[in-house]
C-alpha cells in the first residue's frame, strides 16, 4: 500500500513541478528539498537500504557536476529533481528513470530539429521528461507487485 501512495504522491508532485518548469523554466528549491526529505522517510519506511537511498541522491550529484561542467546547459534544478527522484525510488530505479527521461527528451527533440522548430541551442525543460520517466518505470513496477 505504501508503494501505491508513494507513486501517487510522486505523480502529483512531479506533475506540478513539470508544469512550473514548462511555464517559467524555474524549478522551486524549497518544495524540492522538503519533498526529498519526505522521500527519505518514505524510502526508509519501504525498507530501502541507506546505500540505495544515498545512491539515488548521488545520481543528482552527478547531474549537478554535469551542470557545473556544462555551464548550466543542464540546470541545477534538474539535478535536484534527479536527486530527489533517486531518493524516493532508489538508485536502481533512479538510473532507469533517468535513462527513460533522456530517451523521451531525445525523441521530442528530433522532430523539433527536423522541422526546424528548434536549434542545437534551444533549451527544453527536463522536469516533464523526468516525470514521464518516473511514471513509465514506477507504474509497471507497481503493477507487478500488486
PDB file of C-alpha atoms in Angstrom:
ATOM      1  CA  UNK A   1       0.000   0.000   0.000  1.00  0.00           C
ATOM      2  CA  UNK A   2       2.910   2.323   0.755  1.00  0.00           C
ATOM      3  CA  UNK A   3       4.144   1.832  -2.827  1.00  0.00           C
ATOM      4  CA  UNK A   4       0.793   2.961  -4.260  1.00  0.00           C
ATOM      5  CA  UNK A   5       0.763   6.071  -2.066  1.00  0.00           C
ATOM      6  CA  UNK A   6       4.393   6.793  -2.975  1.00  0.00           C
ATOM      7  CA  UNK A   7       3.749   6.629  -6.723  1.00  0.00           C
ATOM      8  CA  UNK A   8       0.569   8.727  -6.368  1.00  0.00           C
ATOM      9  CA  UNK A   9       2.380  11.402  -4.338  1.00  0.00           C
ATOM     10  CA  UNK A  10       5.268  11.490  -6.792  1.00  0.00           C
ATOM     11  CA  UNK A  11       2.952  11.733  -9.784  1.00  0.00           C
ATOM     12  CA  UNK A  12       1.121  14.709  -8.287  1.00  0.00           C
ATOM     13  CA  UNK A  13       4.307  16.461  -7.134  1.00  0.00           C
ATOM     14  CA  UNK A  14       6.301  15.935 -10.333  1.00  0.00           C
ATOM     15  CA  UNK A  15       3.355  16.965 -12.500  1.00  0.00           C
ATOM     16  CA  UNK A  16       3.160  20.272 -10.602  1.00  0.00           C
ATOM     17  CA  UNK A  17       6.933  20.773 -10.872  1.00  0.00           C
ATOM     18  CA  UNK A  18       6.796  19.951 -14.600  1.00  0.00           C
ATOM     19  CA  UNK A  19       4.021  22.455 -15.168  1.00  0.00           C
ATOM     20  CA  UNK A  20       6.073  25.143 -13.449  1.00  0.00           C
ATOM     21  CA  UNK A  21       9.210  24.175 -15.396  1.00  0.00           C
ATOM     22  CA  UNK A  22       7.347  24.384 -18.717  1.00  0.00           C
ATOM     23  CA  UNK A  23       5.776  27.762 -17.917  1.00  0.00           C
ATOM     24  CA  UNK A  24       8.623  29.573 -16.158  1.00  0.00           C
ATOM     25  CA  UNK A  25      11.760  27.456 -16.714  1.00  0.00           C
ATOM     26  CA  UNK A  26      12.232  27.625 -12.946  1.00  0.00           C
ATOM     27  CA  UNK A  27      12.216  24.685 -10.559  1.00  0.00           C
ATOM     28  CA  UNK A  28      11.481  25.875  -6.998  1.00  0.00           C
ATOM     29  CA  UNK A  29      14.156  24.917  -4.466  1.00  0.00           C
ATOM     30  CA  UNK A  30      12.303  24.569  -1.142  1.00  0.00           C
ATOM     31  CA  UNK A  31       9.431  22.344  -2.265  1.00  0.00           C
ATOM     32  CA  UNK A  32      12.027  20.007  -3.808  1.00  0.00           C
ATOM     33  CA  UNK A  33      14.114  19.909  -0.642  1.00  0.00           C
ATOM     34  CA  UNK A  34      11.063  19.205   1.528  1.00  0.00           C
ATOM     35  CA  UNK A  35       9.855  16.533  -0.896  1.00  0.00           C
ATOM     36  CA  UNK A  36      13.338  14.996  -0.815  1.00  0.00           C
ATOM     37  CA  UNK A  37      13.245  14.831   2.991  1.00  0.00           C
ATOM     38  CA  UNK A  38       9.813  13.179   2.784  1.00  0.00           C
ATOM     39  CA  UNK A  39      11.310  10.771   0.240  1.00  0.00           C
ATOM     40  CA  UNK A  40      13.986   9.687   2.716  1.00  0.00           C
ATOM     41  CA  UNK A  41      11.269   8.900   5.275  1.00  0.00           C
ATOM     42  CA  UNK A  42       9.152   7.003   2.731  1.00  0.00           C
ATOM     43  CA  UNK A  43      12.171   5.073   1.436  1.00  0.00           C
ATOM     44  CA  UNK A  44      13.185   4.044   4.939  1.00  0.00           C
ATOM     45  CA  UNK A  45       9.569   3.034   5.623  1.00  0.00           C
ATOM     46  CA  UNK A  46       9.603   0.974   2.424  1.00  0.00           C
ATOM     47  CA  UNK A  47      12.663  -0.894   3.672  1.00  0.00           C
ATOM     48  CA  UNK A  48      15.262   0.552   1.280  1.00  0.00           C
ATOM     49  CA  UNK A  49      18.848   0.393   2.451  1.00  0.00           C
ATOM     50  CA  UNK A  50      20.749   3.539   3.273  1.00  0.00           C
ATOM     51  CA  UNK A  51      23.056   2.775   0.337  1.00  0.00           C
ATOM     52  CA  UNK A  52      20.130   2.576  -2.080  1.00  0.00           C
ATOM     53  CA  UNK A  53      18.861   5.958  -0.863  1.00  0.00           C
ATOM     54  CA  UNK A  54      22.326   7.556  -0.843  1.00  0.00           C
ATOM     55  CA  UNK A  55      22.998   6.156  -4.307  1.00  0.00           C
ATOM     56  CA  UNK A  56      19.804   7.763  -5.550  1.00  0.00           C
ATOM     57  CA  UNK A  57      20.906  11.095  -4.129  1.00  0.00           C
ATOM     58  CA  UNK A  58      24.326  10.581  -5.745  1.00  0.00           C
ATOM     59  CA  UNK A  59      22.621  10.482  -9.149  1.00  0.00           C
ATOM     60  CA  UNK A  60      21.589  14.073  -8.516  1.00  0.00           C
ATOM     61  CA  UNK A  61      25.166  14.942  -7.510  1.00  0.00           C
ATOM     62  CA  UNK A  62      26.449  13.517 -10.805  1.00  0.00           C
ATOM     63  CA  UNK A  63      23.955  15.622 -12.769  1.00  0.00           C
ATOM     64  CA  UNK A  64      24.915  18.623 -10.608  1.00  0.00           C
ATOM     65  CA  UNK A  65      28.556  18.116 -11.638  1.00  0.00           C
ATOM     66  CA  UNK A  66      27.377  17.908 -15.247  1.00  0.00           C
ATOM     67  CA  UNK A  67      25.512  21.200 -14.758  1.00  0.00           C
ATOM     68  CA  UNK A  68      28.685  22.822 -13.467  1.00  0.00           C
ATOM     69  CA  UNK A  69      30.885  21.449 -16.265  1.00  0.00           C
ATOM     70  CA  UNK A  70      28.372  22.374 -18.980  1.00  0.00           C
ATOM     71  CA  UNK A  71      27.890  25.902 -17.576  1.00  0.00           C
ATOM     72  CA  UNK A  72      24.279  25.080 -16.725  1.00  0.00           C
ATOM     73  CA  UNK A  73      23.190  23.618 -20.048  1.00  0.00           C
ATOM     74  CA  UNK A  74      21.617  21.138 -17.659  1.00  0.00           C
ATOM     75  CA  UNK A  75      20.258  23.211 -14.800  1.00  0.00           C
ATOM     76  CA  UNK A  76      20.891  22.756 -11.115  1.00  0.00           C
ATOM     77  CA  UNK A  77      17.131  22.442 -10.616  1.00  0.00           C
ATOM     78  CA  UNK A  78      17.148  19.457 -12.970  1.00  0.00           C
ATOM     79  CA  UNK A  79      19.986  17.946 -10.937  1.00  0.00           C
ATOM     80  CA  UNK A  80      17.961  18.407  -7.769  1.00  0.00           C
ATOM     81  CA  UNK A  81      14.973  16.710  -9.465  1.00  0.00           C
ATOM     82  CA  UNK A  82      17.133  13.704 -10.353  1.00  0.00           C
ATOM     83  CA  UNK A  83      18.464  13.510  -6.804  1.00  0.00           C
ATOM     84  CA  UNK A  84      15.014  13.674  -5.239  1.00  0.00           C
ATOM     85  CA  UNK A  85      13.679  11.068  -7.671  1.00  0.00           C
ATOM     86  CA  UNK A  86      16.662   8.910  -6.748  1.00  0.00           C
ATOM     87  CA  UNK A  87      15.952   9.298  -3.030  1.00  0.00           C
ATOM     88  CA  UNK A  88      12.286   8.374  -3.482  1.00  0.00           C
ATOM     89  CA  UNK A  89      12.914   5.406  -5.787  1.00  0.00           C
ATOM     90  CA  UNK A  90      16.458   4.268  -5.019  1.00  0.00           C
ATOM     91  CA  UNK A  91      19.484   4.195  -7.282  1.00  0.00           C
ATOM     92  CA  UNK A  92      18.420   1.253  -9.442  1.00  0.00           C
ATOM     93  CA  UNK A  93      15.039   2.756 -10.353  1.00  0.00           C
ATOM     94  CA  UNK A  94      16.617   6.209 -10.482  1.00  0.00           C
ATOM     95  CA  UNK A  95      19.010   5.110 -13.230  1.00  0.00           C
ATOM     96  CA  UNK A  96      16.141   3.626 -15.252  1.00  0.00           C
ATOM     97  CA  UNK A  97      14.035   6.759 -14.745  1.00  0.00           C
ATOM     98  CA  UNK A  98      16.924   8.971 -15.872  1.00  0.00           C
ATOM     99  CA  UNK A  99      17.517   6.793 -18.949  1.00  0.00           C
ATOM    100  CA  UNK A 100      13.818   6.877 -19.881  1.00  0.00           C
ATOM    101  CA  UNK A 101      13.747  10.652 -19.407  1.00  0.00           C
ATOM    102  CA  UNK A 102      16.773  11.117 -21.666  1.00  0.00           C
ATOM    103  CA  UNK A 103      15.295   8.866 -24.366  1.00  0.00           C
ATOM    104  CA  UNK A 104      11.996  10.749 -24.230  1.00  0.00           C
ATOM    105  CA  UNK A 105      13.835  14.073 -24.387  1.00  0.00           C
ATOM    106  CA  UNK A 106      15.737  12.954 -27.488  1.00  0.00           C
ATOM    107  CA  UNK A 107      12.521  11.593 -29.029  1.00  0.00           C
ATOM    108  CA  UNK A 108      10.889  15.004 -28.515  1.00  0.00           C
ATOM    109  CA  UNK A 109      13.906  16.978 -29.731  1.00  0.00           C
ATOM    110  CA  UNK A 110      14.485  15.113 -33.014  1.00  0.00           C
ATOM    111  CA  UNK A 111      11.185  16.141 -34.665  1.00  0.00           C
ATOM    112  CA  UNK A 112      11.667  19.725 -33.474  1.00  0.00           C
ATOM    113  CA  UNK A 113      15.132  19.798 -35.031  1.00  0.00           C
ATOM    114  CA  UNK A 114      13.968  18.168 -38.263  1.00  0.00           C
ATOM    115  CA  UNK A 115      11.066  20.596 -38.600  1.00  0.00           C
ATOM    116  CA  UNK A 116      13.420  23.485 -37.795  1.00  0.00           C
ATOM    117  CA  UNK A 117      11.275  24.492 -34.808  1.00  0.00           C
ATOM    118  CA  UNK A 118      14.394  24.283 -32.632  1.00  0.00           C
ATOM    119  CA  UNK A 119      18.148  24.544 -32.983  1.00  0.00           C
ATOM    120  CA  UNK A 120      21.007  22.897 -31.141  1.00  0.00           C
ATOM    121  CA  UNK A 121      20.965  25.849 -28.727  1.00  0.00           C
ATOM    122  CA  UNK A 122      17.263  25.542 -27.843  1.00  0.00           C
ATOM    123  CA  UNK A 123      16.676  24.742 -24.171  1.00  0.00           C
ATOM    124  CA  UNK A 124      13.973  22.273 -23.255  1.00  0.00           C
ATOM    125  CA  UNK A 125      12.557  21.757 -19.765  1.00  0.00           C
ATOM    126  CA  UNK A 126      13.725  18.464 -18.301  1.00  0.00           C
ATOM    127  CA  UNK A 127      11.201  18.021 -15.459  1.00  0.00           C
ATOM    128  CA  UNK A 128       8.342  16.845 -17.717  1.00  0.00           C
ATOM    129  CA  UNK A 129      10.557  14.113 -19.138  1.00  0.00           C
ATOM    130  CA  UNK A 130      11.696  13.063 -15.665  1.00  0.00           C
ATOM    131  CA  UNK A 131       8.024  12.911 -14.643  1.00  0.00           C
ATOM    132  CA  UNK A 132       7.176  10.739 -17.645  1.00  0.00           C
ATOM    133  CA  UNK A 133      10.217   8.544 -16.981  1.00  0.00           C
ATOM    134  CA  UNK A 134       9.204   8.110 -13.348  1.00  0.00           C
ATOM    135  CA  UNK A 135       5.700   7.172 -14.420  1.00  0.00           C
ATOM    136  CA  UNK A 136       6.937   4.730 -17.095  1.00  0.00           C
ATOM    137  CA  UNK A 137       9.276   2.970 -14.663  1.00  0.00           C
ATOM    138  CA  UNK A 138       7.331   3.026 -11.407  1.00  0.00           C
ATOM    139  CA  UNK A 139       3.784   2.254 -12.568  1.00  0.00           C
ATOM    140  CA  UNK A 140       4.706  -1.053 -14.277  1.00  0.00           C
ATOM    141  CA  UNK A 141       6.869  -1.958 -11.268  1.00  0.00           C
ATOM    142  CA  UNK A 142       3.930  -1.172  -9.002  1.00  0.00           C
ATOM    143  CA  UNK A 143       1.593  -3.207 -11.189  1.00  0.00           C
ATOM    144  CA  UNK A 144       3.893  -6.227 -10.929  1.00  0.00           C
ATOM    145  CA  UNK A 145       3.879  -6.085  -7.124  1.00  0.00           C
ATOM    146  CA  UNK A 146       0.084  -5.990  -6.759  1.00  0.00           C
TER     147      UNK A 146
END
